[in-house]
Amino acid sequence: MPQQPPLAVSSWSLHRALGLAWYNRPDNDIEPKAEETWGKGSMTLLEFPAAVAALGIDRVEICSFHIRTRNPAYLGELSAALAASGVTLQTLLIEYGDISDPRTAERDLAWIERWIDTAAILGAEKARVIAGKAKPTPEALTLSAAGLSRLARHGASRGVEIVTENWFDLLATPADVEALFDEIDGPVGLNGDFGNWDGPTKYADLRAIFPRAVCCHAKGDFSSGSLDEADYGACLDAATEAGFHGPYTLIYDGPDGDELGHLAIERDFIRARFA
């Protein structure tokens, strides 16, 4: 019998409920003002762990732009909110930076390291960083691998595992993923993301990359209004066939505003699949 995999929820899946964003970036490394990117919101990030716990899920991922400030007092409040809800911060998602661009790599690596420090203060198990946005030339892959190796050492010194994913052009194919990881010198893991692969080779591509995966963004397709169960099931099967056993982070990005309700649909589908 298959075992139930651990589940998590990303703060992105409640971006409408959270509403506000704070865009600290390598080119804007200041304490930013709140922007109503998705409206004023109906909950704060300090309330997010309790909302996830109410779903019967005890792990979360937090996008860096949902963190209002890196002021130690606020980070202490966020850590306390996680602890009070019995929720583990699985991954801090560091949402900016391009370590594959020689013009910005040093600046961006230093900025990412500061966010890894924040992940450590919050007790995060992992920090997800962007491998790069350049086209997958040998030079770009080598530069990214060197940067990821450096970040892996920085994370290891602080007890934070570094993971990356095939988000931008640099890792457009499984072959690019393999080429990058073959050059990395250090403990870097892969976050497999159902939403980052499409086309006729989607499930074969997932099977190809998931042997390297240590976590997964399990994004369901709700573009038709309801969950595409055939696609979601095939993605889960591809990951399982590759030997992956979770954790699965529920990602909802569909058109309906009921984020919690659709996260429950994903949760129930995965639990039934592994029952």
Coordinates of C-alpha atoms in Angstrom, one line a residue:
M1 CA 0.0 0.0 0.0
P2 CA 1.4 3.5 -0.8
Q3 CA 2.0 5.7 2.1
Q4 CA 0.4 9.1 2.5
P5 CA 3.0 11.7 1.4
P6 CA 3.5 14.9 3.5
L7 CA 1.6 17.9 2.2
A8 CA 2.4 21.6 2.4
V9 CA 0.7 24.9 1.2
S10 CA 2.5 27.8 -0.5
S11 CA 1.7 31.3 0.4
W12 CA 1.3 31.9 -3.4
S13 CA -1.8 29.6 -3.2
L14 CA -3.4 32.3 -1.0
H15 CA -2.0 35.3 -2.7
R16 CA -5.4 36.8 -3.2
A17 CA -6.3 36.3 0.5
L18 CA -2.9 37.8 1.5
G19 CA -3.3 40.6 -1.1
L20 CA -0.3 42.7 -0.2
A21 CA 3.3 42.2 -1.4
W22 CA 6.7 43.7 -0.5
Y23 CA 9.1 43.7 -3.4
N24 CA 12.6 43.4 -2.0
R25 CA 14.9 42.5 -4.9
P26 CA 18.6 42.5 -5.6
D27 CA 18.2 45.9 -7.4
N28 CA 15.9 47.2 -4.6
D29 CA 17.4 45.8 -1.4
I30 CA 15.5 48.1 0.9
E31 CA 12.5 47.7 3.2
P32 CA 9.8 48.2 0.6
K33 CA 6.4 49.6 1.0
A34 CA 3.3 47.4 0.7
E35 CA 1.8 47.1 -2.7
E36 CA -1.8 46.0 -3.2
T37 CA -0.8 43.7 -6.0
W38 CA -3.8 41.4 -5.4
G39 CA -5.9 43.8 -3.4
K40 CA -5.9 44.7 0.3
G41 CA -6.2 41.0 1.3
S42 CA -8.3 39.3 4.0
M43 CA -5.5 37.8 6.1
T44 CA -2.0 38.7 7.1
L45 CA 1.0 36.4 6.8
L46 CA 0.9 36.0 10.5
E47 CA -2.5 34.4 10.1
F48 CA -1.4 32.2 7.2
P49 CA -0.1 29.3 9.3
A50 CA -3.4 28.9 11.2
A51 CA -5.3 28.9 7.9
V52 CA -3.2 26.1 6.6
A53 CA -3.4 24.2 9.9
A54 CA -7.2 24.4 9.6
L55 CA -6.9 22.4 6.3
G56 CA -5.3 19.6 8.3
I57 CA -1.8 20.4 6.8
D58 CA 1.2 21.2 8.9
R59 CA 3.8 22.4 6.4
V60 CA 4.1 25.7 4.5
E61 CA 6.2 27.5 2.0
I62 CA 6.4 31.3 2.0
C63 CA 7.3 33.6 -0.9
S64 CA 9.9 36.2 -0.1
F65 CA 7.6 39.0 -1.3
H66 CA 5.0 38.0 1.3
I67 CA 7.4 38.8 4.1
R68 CA 6.8 42.4 5.1
T69 CA 10.3 43.1 6.6
R70 CA 13.4 41.2 7.6
N71 CA 13.4 43.1 10.9
P72 CA 14.2 40.6 13.7
A73 CA 11.2 41.6 15.7
Y74 CA 8.8 40.8 12.8
L75 CA 10.7 37.5 12.0
G76 CA 10.2 36.6 15.6
E77 CA 6.5 37.2 15.3
L78 CA 6.3 35.0 12.2
S79 CA 8.3 32.2 13.8
A80 CA 5.9 32.4 16.8
A81 CA 2.9 32.2 14.5
L82 CA 4.3 29.1 12.9
A83 CA 5.0 27.5 16.2
A84 CA 1.6 28.4 17.7
S85 CA -0.1 26.7 14.8
G86 CA 2.2 23.6 14.8
V87 CA 3.3 24.4 11.3
T88 CA 6.8 23.8 9.9
L89 CA 8.3 26.2 7.4
Q90 CA 9.4 23.8 4.7
T91 CA 10.7 26.3 2.2
L92 CA 11.4 30.0 1.9
L93 CA 10.9 30.8 -1.8
I94 CA 13.4 33.4 -2.8
E95 CA 11.7 34.9 -5.8
Y96 CA 14.3 37.1 -7.5
G97 CA 17.9 37.1 -8.7
D98 CA 19.7 35.8 -11.8
I99 CA 22.9 34.0 -11.0
S100 CA 23.4 33.0 -14.7
D101 CA 24.0 36.6 -15.8
P102 CA 27.6 37.6 -15.4
R103 CA 26.6 41.2 -15.1
T104 CA 24.5 40.7 -12.0
A105 CA 25.6 37.3 -10.6
E106 CA 27.8 38.6 -7.7
R107 CA 25.2 41.2 -6.6
D108 CA 22.4 38.6 -6.8
L109 CA 24.3 35.9 -5.0
A110 CA 25.0 38.2 -2.1
W111 CA 21.3 39.2 -2.0
I112 CA 20.2 35.6 -2.1
E113 CA 22.7 34.8 0.8
R114 CA 21.0 37.4 2.9
W115 CA 17.6 35.8 2.3
I116 CA 19.1 32.4 3.1
D117 CA 20.1 34.0 6.4
T118 CA 16.5 35.0 6.9
A119 CA 15.4 31.4 6.1
A120 CA 17.7 30.2 8.9
I121 CA 16.3 32.7 11.4
L122 CA 12.8 31.5 10.5
G123 CA 13.8 27.8 11.0
A124 CA 13.1 26.9 7.3
E125 CA 14.2 23.5 6.2
K126 CA 14.9 24.7 2.7
A127 CA 15.4 27.8 0.5
R128 CA 14.4 27.7 -3.1
V129 CA 16.5 29.8 -5.4
I130 CA 16.3 30.6 -9.1
A131 CA 19.0 28.7 -11.1
G132 CA 19.0 31.5 -13.7
K133 CA 17.1 33.1 -16.5
A134 CA 19.7 32.9 -19.3
K135 CA 19.4 30.6 -22.3
P136 CA 21.0 27.2 -21.5
T137 CA 24.4 27.8 -23.0
P138 CA 27.4 25.9 -21.6
E139 CA 28.7 29.2 -20.2
A140 CA 25.4 30.0 -18.5
L141 CA 25.0 26.6 -17.0
T142 CA 28.6 26.6 -15.7
L143 CA 28.0 30.1 -14.1
S144 CA 24.8 28.9 -12.5
A145 CA 26.4 25.7 -11.2
A146 CA 29.2 27.8 -9.6
G147 CA 26.6 30.1 -8.0
L148 CA 24.5 27.2 -6.7
S149 CA 27.5 25.5 -5.3
R150 CA 28.4 28.7 -3.4
L151 CA 24.8 29.0 -2.1
A152 CA 24.8 25.4 -1.1
R153 CA 27.8 26.0 1.1
H154 CA 26.2 29.1 2.6
G155 CA 23.0 27.3 3.3
A156 CA 24.8 24.3 4.8
S157 CA 26.6 26.6 7.2
R158 CA 23.2 27.8 8.4
G159 CA 21.3 24.5 8.4
V160 CA 19.2 25.4 5.3
E161 CA 19.0 23.0 2.3
I162 CA 19.2 24.8 -1.1
V163 CA 16.8 23.7 -3.9
T164 CA 16.2 25.1 -7.3
E165 CA 13.7 24.3 -10.1
N166 CA 13.1 24.5 -13.8
W167 CA 11.4 27.9 -13.7
F168 CA 13.0 29.9 -16.5
D169 CA 14.8 29.3 -19.8
L170 CA 18.0 28.0 -18.3
L171 CA 16.3 24.7 -17.3
A172 CA 13.8 24.3 -20.2
T173 CA 14.5 20.6 -20.7
P174 CA 15.4 17.5 -18.6
A175 CA 18.8 17.5 -20.4
D176 CA 19.4 21.0 -19.2
V177 CA 18.5 20.0 -15.6
E178 CA 21.0 17.1 -15.8
A179 CA 23.7 19.3 -17.3
L180 CA 23.4 21.8 -14.5
F181 CA 23.3 19.3 -11.7
D182 CA 26.3 17.4 -13.1
E183 CA 28.3 20.6 -12.6
I184 CA 27.1 21.5 -9.1
D185 CA 29.6 20.9 -6.3
G186 CA 27.5 20.8 -3.2
P187 CA 24.2 19.6 -1.7
V188 CA 21.6 21.2 -4.0
G189 CA 18.2 19.6 -4.4
L190 CA 15.5 19.9 -7.1
N191 CA 12.0 21.1 -6.6
G192 CA 9.8 19.4 -9.2
D193 CA 6.9 21.6 -10.3
F194 CA 4.0 20.2 -12.3
G195 CA 3.1 23.6 -13.6
N196 CA 6.5 24.2 -15.2
W197 CA 6.2 21.4 -17.8
D198 CA 3.7 21.1 -20.6
G199 CA 3.3 19.8 -24.2
P200 CA 3.3 16.3 -25.5
T201 CA 6.4 15.2 -23.5
K202 CA 5.1 16.6 -20.2
Y203 CA 4.8 13.4 -18.2
A204 CA 8.0 11.9 -19.7
D205 CA 9.8 15.0 -18.7
L206 CA 8.5 14.8 -15.2
R207 CA 9.6 11.2 -14.9
A208 CA 13.0 12.2 -16.2
I209 CA 13.6 15.0 -13.6
F210 CA 11.9 13.6 -10.5
P211 CA 14.7 11.2 -9.5
R212 CA 16.5 14.4 -8.5
A213 CA 13.5 15.9 -6.7
V214 CA 13.4 16.4 -2.9
C215 CA 10.1 18.4 -3.0
C216 CA 7.3 19.2 -5.4
H217 CA 5.0 22.0 -6.3
A218 CA 1.9 20.0 -7.0
K219 CA 0.0 22.6 -9.1
G220 CA -3.4 21.5 -10.4
D221 CA -4.9 22.7 -13.6
F222 CA -8.2 24.5 -12.9
S223 CA -8.3 26.5 -16.1
S224 CA -11.6 24.9 -17.1
G225 CA -13.1 25.7 -13.7
S226 CA -12.6 22.3 -12.1
L227 CA -9.5 20.3 -11.4
D228 CA -8.2 18.4 -14.5
E229 CA -8.1 15.1 -12.6
A230 CA -6.6 13.1 -15.5
D231 CA -3.6 15.5 -15.7
Y232 CA -3.2 15.8 -11.9
G233 CA -3.2 12.0 -11.6
A234 CA -0.8 11.5 -14.4
C235 CA 1.6 14.1 -12.8
L236 CA 1.4 12.3 -9.5
D237 CA 2.0 8.9 -11.2
A238 CA 5.0 10.3 -13.1
A239 CA 6.6 11.5 -9.8
T240 CA 5.8 8.2 -8.0
E241 CA 7.2 6.1 -10.9
A242 CA 10.4 8.1 -10.6
G243 CA 10.7 7.2 -6.9
F244 CA 9.4 10.4 -5.4
H245 CA 7.5 10.2 -2.1
G246 CA 6.8 13.8 -1.2
P247 CA 6.4 16.3 0.2
Y248 CA 3.8 17.8 -2.2
T249 CA 3.2 21.5 -1.9
L250 CA -0.3 22.4 -3.0
I251 CA -0.3 25.2 -5.5
Y252 CA -3.6 26.8 -6.6
D253 CA -3.5 29.4 -9.3
G254 CA -6.9 29.1 -10.9
P255 CA -9.5 31.6 -11.8
D256 CA -11.9 31.1 -8.9
G257 CA -11.3 33.3 -5.8
D258 CA -12.0 30.5 -3.3
E259 CA -8.4 29.6 -2.7
L260 CA -8.9 27.5 0.4
G261 CA -11.7 25.5 -1.2
H262 CA -9.6 24.6 -4.2
L263 CA -6.6 23.7 -2.0
A264 CA -8.9 21.3 -0.2
I265 CA -9.8 19.8 -3.6
E266 CA -6.1 19.2 -4.3
R267 CA -5.5 17.9 -0.8
D268 CA -8.4 15.4 -1.1
F269 CA -7.3 14.2 -4.5
I270 CA -3.8 13.4 -3.4
R271 CA -4.9 11.7 -0.2
A272 CA -7.4 9.6 -2.2
R273 CA -4.7 8.7 -4.7
F274 CA -2.4 7.4 -2.0
A275 CA -5.1 5.8 0.2

